[in-house]
Amino acid sequence: MDSGGQLKVAGFGLLRLSNISYDKAKLSNPGAHVDPSNIYMAPEVYKNLIVDRSVDSYSFGVMLYEMIGGVTPFHHMPAEEAVKLMCLEGKRPPFKTKSKSYPPDLRELIEECWDPNPVVRPIFSEIIVRLDKVFANYSKYGKWKDTFKLPWYASTSSFNLVP
């Protein structure tokens, strides 16, 4: 998070773009050090496989879960064990927050973002559109009106989002 409170998401130099065409771009990470306690790490990164941009969607899903519940996944156990559960066994933590306090569409988005299968994970242009819809639907009823503001909400119509 920067000094202005803006959340930044980055790969922290762990990944590099390979020489595959843009539409089939893959990110590779041969021999890189993997932090076994990084709860935001996608299973394919943990397993040191060739990965694509869907690893960012996975991390984003974990962050959304944390934002809704106020805790990291499997917070009651050491981070290394939680990462093994998520990356090797495909387990996901339960949603403990009452479903009335957040939209079911948001839970569905989180579940798709952190799906063990990278093909299922939405790309960020889709994530933005879906978050916009969640916000628009819930702000109509006064829910989240002043507590959940997406920084891009007022201007998404000016974006040319391409899947």
PDB file of N, CA and C in Angstrom, residues 10-74:
ATOM      1  N   ALA A  10       1.873  -6.513  -7.182  1.00  0.00           N
ATOM      2  CA  ALA A  10       3.064  -6.697  -8.006  1.00  0.00           C
ATOM      3  C   ALA A  10       3.620  -8.098  -7.837  1.00  0.00           C
ATOM      4  N   GLY A  11       4.408  -8.521  -8.806  1.00  0.00           N
ATOM      5  CA  GLY A  11       5.033  -9.835  -8.760  1.00  0.00           C
ATOM      6  C   GLY A  11       6.351  -9.839  -8.018  1.00  0.00           C
ATOM      7  N   PHE A  12       6.823  -8.702  -7.591  1.00  0.00           N
ATOM      8  CA  PHE A  12       8.044  -8.578  -6.804  1.00  0.00           C
ATOM      9  C   PHE A  12       9.253  -9.237  -7.468  1.00  0.00           C
ATOM     10  N   GLY A  13       9.282  -9.219  -8.807  1.00  0.00           N
ATOM     11  CA  GLY A  13      10.443  -9.724  -9.533  1.00  0.00           C
ATOM     12  C   GLY A  13      10.566 -11.235  -9.560  1.00  0.00           C
ATOM     13  N   LEU A  14       9.558 -11.948  -9.121  1.00  0.00           N
ATOM     14  CA  LEU A  14       9.641 -13.406  -9.106  1.00  0.00           C
ATOM     15  C   LEU A  14       9.435 -14.012 -10.487  1.00  0.00           C
ATOM     16  N   LEU A  15       8.746 -13.301 -11.361  1.00  0.00           N
ATOM     17  CA  LEU A  15       8.377 -13.848 -12.658  1.00  0.00           C
ATOM     18  C   LEU A  15       9.008 -13.043 -13.782  1.00  0.00           C
ATOM     19  N   ARG A  16       9.258 -13.711 -14.895  1.00  0.00           N
ATOM     20  CA  ARG A  16       9.732 -12.980 -16.061  1.00  0.00           C
ATOM     21  C   ARG A  16       8.969 -13.482 -17.276  1.00  0.00           C
ATOM     22  N   LEU A  17       8.767 -12.600 -18.233  1.00  0.00           N
ATOM     23  CA  LEU A  17       8.013 -12.945 -19.431  1.00  0.00           C
ATOM     24  C   LEU A  17       8.883 -13.764 -20.364  1.00  0.00           C
ATOM     25  N   SER A  18       8.355 -14.844 -20.860  1.00  0.00           N
ATOM     26  CA  SER A  18       9.113 -15.676 -21.787  1.00  0.00           C
ATOM     27  C   SER A  18       8.931 -15.162 -23.213  1.00  0.00           C
ATOM     28  N   ASN A  19       9.543 -15.820 -24.169  1.00  0.00           N
ATOM     29  CA  ASN A  19       9.507 -15.376 -25.560  1.00  0.00           C
ATOM     30  C   ASN A  19       8.372 -16.006 -26.353  1.00  0.00           C
ATOM     31  N   ILE A  20       7.228 -16.191 -25.755  1.00  0.00           N
ATOM     32  CA  ILE A  20       6.063 -16.733 -26.444  1.00  0.00           C
ATOM     33  C   ILE A  20       5.213 -15.557 -26.894  1.00  0.00           C
ATOM     34  N   SER A  21       4.456 -15.723 -27.965  1.00  0.00           N
ATOM     35  CA  SER A  21       3.643 -14.622 -28.481  1.00  0.00           C
ATOM     36  C   SER A  21       2.716 -14.079 -27.399  1.00  0.00           C
ATOM     37  N   TYR A  22       2.345 -12.797 -27.536  1.00  0.00           N
ATOM     38  CA  TYR A  22       1.577 -12.112 -26.496  1.00  0.00           C
ATOM     39  C   TYR A  22       0.272 -12.831 -26.160  1.00  0.00           C
ATOM     40  N   ASP A  23      -0.456 -13.313 -27.174  1.00  0.00           N
ATOM     41  CA  ASP A  23      -1.745 -13.949 -26.895  1.00  0.00           C
ATOM     42  C   ASP A  23      -1.585 -15.283 -26.175  1.00  0.00           C
ATOM     43  N   LYS A  24      -0.390 -15.834 -26.204  1.00  0.00           N
ATOM     44  CA  LYS A  24      -0.135 -17.091 -25.506  1.00  0.00           C
ATOM     45  C   LYS A  24       0.991 -16.916 -24.504  1.00  0.00           C
ATOM     46  N   ALA A  25       1.120 -15.701 -24.010  1.00  0.00           N
ATOM     47  CA  ALA A  25       2.224 -15.396 -23.096  1.00  0.00           C
ATOM     48  C   ALA A  25       2.133 -16.250 -21.845  1.00  0.00           C
ATOM     49  N   LYS A  26       3.243 -16.754 -21.470  1.00  0.00           N
ATOM     50  CA  LYS A  26       3.359 -17.511 -20.228  1.00  0.00           C
ATOM     51  C   LYS A  26       4.443 -16.844 -19.409  1.00  0.00           C
ATOM     52  N   LEU A  27       4.283 -16.878 -18.139  1.00  0.00           N
ATOM     53  CA  LEU A  27       5.324 -16.373 -17.256  1.00  0.00           C
ATOM     54  C   LEU A  27       6.063 -17.577 -16.717  1.00  0.00           C
ATOM     55  N   SER A  28       7.359 -17.494 -16.699  1.00  0.00           N
ATOM     56  CA  SER A  28       8.119 -18.630 -16.189  1.00  0.00           C
ATOM     57  C   SER A  28       9.023 -18.185 -15.061  1.00  0.00           C
ATOM     58  N   ASN A  29       9.342 -19.126 -14.235  1.00  0.00           N
ATOM     59  CA  ASN A  29      10.079 -18.822 -13.025  1.00  0.00           C
ATOM     60  C   ASN A  29      11.029 -19.978 -12.706  1.00  0.00           C
ATOM     61  N   PRO A  30      11.896 -20.354 -13.633  1.00  0.00           N
ATOM     62  CA  PRO A  30      12.717 -21.535 -13.378  1.00  0.00           C
ATOM     63  C   PRO A  30      13.698 -21.325 -12.234  1.00  0.00           C
ATOM     64  N   GLY A  31      13.628 -22.215 -11.274  1.00  0.00           N
ATOM     65  CA  GLY A  31      14.585 -22.207 -10.189  1.00  0.00           C
ATOM     66  C   GLY A  31      14.485 -21.062  -9.200  1.00  0.00           C
ATOM     67  N   ALA A  32      13.434 -20.281  -9.252  1.00  0.00           N
ATOM     68  CA  ALA A  32      13.299 -19.156  -8.322  1.00  0.00           C
ATOM     69  C   ALA A  32      12.981 -19.667  -6.922  1.00  0.00           C
ATOM     70  N   HIS A  33      13.388 -18.892  -5.944  1.00  0.00           N
ATOM     71  CA  HIS A  33      13.083 -19.238  -4.558  1.00  0.00           C
ATOM     72  C   HIS A  33      11.592 -19.025  -4.307  1.00  0.00           C
ATOM     73  N   VAL A  34      10.957 -20.010  -3.715  1.00  0.00           N
ATOM     74  CA  VAL A  34       9.535 -19.921  -3.388  1.00  0.00           C
ATOM     75  C   VAL A  34       9.405 -19.834  -1.875  1.00  0.00           C
ATOM     76  N   ASP A  35       8.726 -18.804  -1.402  1.00  0.00           N
ATOM     77  CA  ASP A  35       8.499 -18.628   0.033  1.00  0.00           C
ATOM     78  C   ASP A  35       7.348 -19.537   0.450  1.00  0.00           C
ATOM     79  N   PRO A  36       7.604 -20.601   1.207  1.00  0.00           N
ATOM     80  CA  PRO A  36       6.555 -21.553   1.566  1.00  0.00           C
ATOM     81  C   PRO A  36       5.492 -20.987   2.507  1.00  0.00           C
ATOM     82  N   SER A  37       5.678 -19.759   2.971  1.00  0.00           N
ATOM     83  CA  SER A  37       4.680 -19.156   3.858  1.00  0.00           C
ATOM     84  C   SER A  37       3.842 -18.088   3.151  1.00  0.00           C
ATOM     85  N   ASN A  38       4.025 -17.920   1.838  1.00  0.00           N
ATOM     86  CA  ASN A  38       3.299 -16.896   1.087  1.00  0.00           C
ATOM     87  C   ASN A  38       1.897 -17.391   0.748  1.00  0.00           C
ATOM     88  N   ILE A  39       0.930 -17.001   1.539  1.00  0.00           N
ATOM     89  CA  ILE A  39      -0.454 -17.467   1.402  1.00  0.00           C
ATOM     90  C   ILE A  39      -1.106 -17.005   0.095  1.00  0.00           C
ATOM     91  N   TYR A  40      -0.554 -15.992  -0.536  1.00  0.00           N
ATOM     92  CA  TYR A  40      -1.122 -15.442  -1.769  1.00  0.00           C
ATOM     93  C   TYR A  40      -0.591 -16.144  -3.019  1.00  0.00           C
ATOM     94  N   MET A  41       0.288 -17.096  -2.849  1.00  0.00           N
ATOM     95  CA  MET A  41       0.942 -17.781  -3.954  1.00  0.00           C
ATOM     96  C   MET A  41       0.022 -18.836  -4.571  1.00  0.00           C
ATOM     97  N   ALA A  42      -0.112 -18.788  -5.889  1.00  0.00           N
ATOM     98  CA  ALA A  42      -0.927 -19.766  -6.609  1.00  0.00           C
ATOM     99  C   ALA A  42      -0.258 -21.141  -6.562  1.00  0.00           C
ATOM    100  N   PRO A  43      -1.066 -22.198  -6.622  1.00  0.00           N
ATOM    101  CA  PRO A  43      -0.507 -23.551  -6.549  1.00  0.00           C
ATOM    102  C   PRO A  43       0.576 -23.825  -7.592  1.00  0.00           C
ATOM    103  N   GLU A  44       0.394 -23.317  -8.795  1.00  0.00           N
ATOM    104  CA  GLU A  44       1.382 -23.587  -9.841  1.00  0.00           C
ATOM    105  C   GLU A  44       2.718 -22.887  -9.570  1.00  0.00           C
ATOM    106  N   VAL A  45       2.698 -21.778  -8.841  1.00  0.00           N
ATOM    107  CA  VAL A  45       3.948 -21.126  -8.434  1.00  0.00           C
ATOM    108  C   VAL A  45       4.613 -21.975  -7.353  1.00  0.00           C
ATOM    109  N   TYR A  46       3.815 -22.423  -6.388  1.00  0.00           N
ATOM    110  CA  TYR A  46       4.324 -23.266  -5.298  1.00  0.00           C
ATOM    111  C   TYR A  46       4.995 -24.524  -5.850  1.00  0.00           C
ATOM    112  N   LYS A  47       4.386 -25.085  -6.899  1.00  0.00           N
ATOM    113  CA  LYS A  47       4.899 -26.319  -7.500  1.00  0.00           C
ATOM    114  C   LYS A  47       5.993 -26.053  -8.531  1.00  0.00           C
ATOM    115  N   ASN A  48       6.349 -24.786  -8.710  1.00  0.00           N
ATOM    116  CA  ASN A  48       7.393 -24.364  -9.648  1.00  0.00           C
ATOM    117  C   ASN A  48       7.096 -24.820 -11.075  1.00  0.00           C
ATOM    118  N   LEU A  49       5.835 -24.661 -11.490  1.00  0.00           N
ATOM    119  CA  LEU A  49       5.415 -24.978 -12.848  1.00  0.00           C
ATOM    120  C   LEU A  49       5.437 -23.706 -13.690  1.00  0.00           C
ATOM    121  N   ILE A  50       5.291 -23.855 -14.992  1.00  0.00           N
ATOM    122  CA  ILE A  50       5.138 -22.681 -15.850  1.00  0.00           C
ATOM    123  C   ILE A  50       3.777 -22.085 -15.540  1.00  0.00           C
ATOM    124  N   VAL A  51       3.747 -20.773 -15.381  1.00  0.00           N
ATOM    125  CA  VAL A  51       2.508 -20.104 -14.974  1.00  0.00           C
ATOM    126  C   VAL A  51       2.162 -18.984 -15.943  1.00  0.00           C
ATOM    127  N   ASP A  52       0.929 -18.530 -15.863  1.00  0.00           N
ATOM    128  CA  ASP A  52       0.507 -17.388 -16.674  1.00  0.00           C
ATOM    129  C   ASP A  52      -0.052 -16.307 -15.763  1.00  0.00           C
ATOM    130  N   ARG A  53      -0.704 -15.335 -16.349  1.00  0.00           N
ATOM    131  CA  ARG A  53      -1.196 -14.187 -15.583  1.00  0.00           C
ATOM    132  C   ARG A  53      -2.295 -14.547 -14.577  1.00  0.00           C
ATOM    133  N   SER A  54      -2.839 -15.740 -14.677  1.00  0.00           N
ATOM    134  CA  SER A  54      -3.900 -16.144 -13.750  1.00  0.00           C
ATOM    135  C   SER A  54      -3.401 -16.248 -12.312  1.00  0.00           C
ATOM    136  N   VAL A  55      -2.088 -16.297 -12.109  1.00  0.00           N
ATOM    137  CA  VAL A  55      -1.573 -16.332 -10.739  1.00  0.00           C
ATOM    138  C   VAL A  55      -1.929 -15.048  -9.997  1.00  0.00           C
ATOM    139  N   ASP A  56      -2.024 -13.934 -10.726  1.00  0.00           N
ATOM    140  CA  ASP A  56      -2.418 -12.670 -10.096  1.00  0.00           C
ATOM    141  C   ASP A  56      -3.883 -12.704  -9.676  1.00  0.00           C
ATOM    142  N   SER A  57      -4.722 -13.341 -10.483  1.00  0.00           N
ATOM    143  CA  SER A  57      -6.137 -13.482 -10.127  1.00  0.00           C
ATOM    144  C   SER A  57      -6.273 -14.321  -8.862  1.00  0.00           C
ATOM    145  N   TYR A  58      -5.468 -15.374  -8.766  1.00  0.00           N
ATOM    146  CA  TYR A  58      -5.477 -16.220  -7.570  1.00  0.00           C
ATOM    147  C   TYR A  58      -5.151 -15.385  -6.333  1.00  0.00           C
ATOM    148  N   SER A  59      -4.056 -14.639  -6.412  1.00  0.00           N
ATOM    149  CA  SER A  59      -3.636 -13.799  -5.282  1.00  0.00           C
ATOM    150  C   SER A  59      -4.707 -12.784  -4.921  1.00  0.00           C
ATOM    151  N   PHE A  60      -5.331 -12.214  -5.929  1.00  0.00           N
ATOM    152  CA  PHE A  60      -6.383 -11.232  -5.698  1.00  0.00           C
ATOM    153  C   PHE A  60      -7.570 -11.868  -4.984  1.00  0.00           C
ATOM    154  N   GLY A  61      -7.920 -13.097  -5.358  1.00  0.00           N
ATOM    155  CA  GLY A  61      -9.003 -13.806  -4.680  1.00  0.00           C
ATOM    156  C   GLY A  61      -8.710 -14.025  -3.208  1.00  0.00           C
ATOM    157  N   VAL A  62      -7.462 -14.372  -2.902  1.00  0.00           N
ATOM    158  CA  VAL A  62      -7.066 -14.555  -1.501  1.00  0.00           C
ATOM    159  C   VAL A  62      -7.176 -13.223  -0.756  1.00  0.00           C
ATOM    160  N   MET A  63      -6.755 -12.128  -1.415  1.00  0.00           N
ATOM    161  CA  MET A  63      -6.855 -10.808  -0.773  1.00  0.00           C
ATOM    162  C   MET A  63      -8.309 -10.406  -0.535  1.00  0.00           C
ATOM    163  N   LEU A  64      -9.189 -10.687  -1.498  1.00  0.00           N
ATOM    164  CA  LEU A  64     -10.610 -10.368  -1.306  1.00  0.00           C
ATOM    165  C   LEU A  64     -11.183 -11.150  -0.128  1.00  0.00           C
ATOM    166  N   TYR A  65     -10.824 -12.428  -0.026  1.00  0.00           N
ATOM    167  CA  TYR A  65     -11.271 -13.243   1.107  1.00  0.00           C
ATOM    168  C   TYR A  65     -10.821 -12.605   2.417  1.00  0.00           C
ATOM    169  N   GLU A  66      -9.571 -12.194   2.449  1.00  0.00           N
ATOM    170  CA  GLU A  66      -9.018 -11.580   3.653  1.00  0.00           C
ATOM    171  C   GLU A  66      -9.732 -10.265   3.976  1.00  0.00           C
ATOM    172  N   MET A  67     -10.060  -9.499   2.951  1.00  0.00           N
ATOM    173  CA  MET A  67     -10.757  -8.224   3.168  1.00  0.00           C
ATOM    174  C   MET A  67     -12.157  -8.444   3.735  1.00  0.00           C
ATOM    175  N   ILE A  68     -12.851  -9.464   3.257  1.00  0.00           N
ATOM    176  CA  ILE A  68     -14.211  -9.742   3.728  1.00  0.00           C
ATOM    177  C   ILE A  68     -14.203 -10.306   5.143  1.00  0.00           C
ATOM    178  N   GLY A  69     -13.320 -11.266   5.385  1.00  0.00           N
ATOM    179  CA  GLY A  69     -13.316 -11.947   6.676  1.00  0.00           C
ATOM    180  C   GLY A  69     -12.438 -11.317   7.733  1.00  0.00           C
ATOM    181  N   GLY A  70     -11.507 -10.486   7.307  1.00  0.00           N
ATOM    182  CA  GLY A  70     -10.612  -9.849   8.262  1.00  0.00           C
ATOM    183  C   GLY A  70      -9.477 -10.738   8.740  1.00  0.00           C
ATOM    184  N   VAL A  71      -9.351 -11.921   8.137  1.00  0.00           N
ATOM    185  CA  VAL A  71      -8.278 -12.853   8.498  1.00  0.00           C
ATOM    186  C   VAL A  71      -7.751 -13.523   7.232  1.00  0.00           C
ATOM    187  N   THR A  72      -6.516 -13.996   7.303  1.00  0.00           N
ATOM    188  CA  THR A  72      -5.977 -14.753   6.180  1.00  0.00           C
ATOM    189  C   THR A  72      -6.602 -16.147   6.176  1.00  0.00           C
ATOM    190  N   PRO A  73      -6.588 -16.819   5.034  1.00  0.00           N
ATOM    191  CA  PRO A  73      -7.103 -18.187   4.992  1.00  0.00           C
ATOM    192  C   PRO A  73      -6.358 -19.088   5.978  1.00  0.00           C
ATOM    193  N   PHE A  74      -7.104 -19.904   6.690  1.00  0.00           N
ATOM    194  CA  PHE A  74      -6.551 -20.839   7.670  1.00  0.00           C
ATOM    195  C   PHE A  74      -5.634 -20.127   8.662  1.00  0.00           C
TER     196      PHE A  74
END
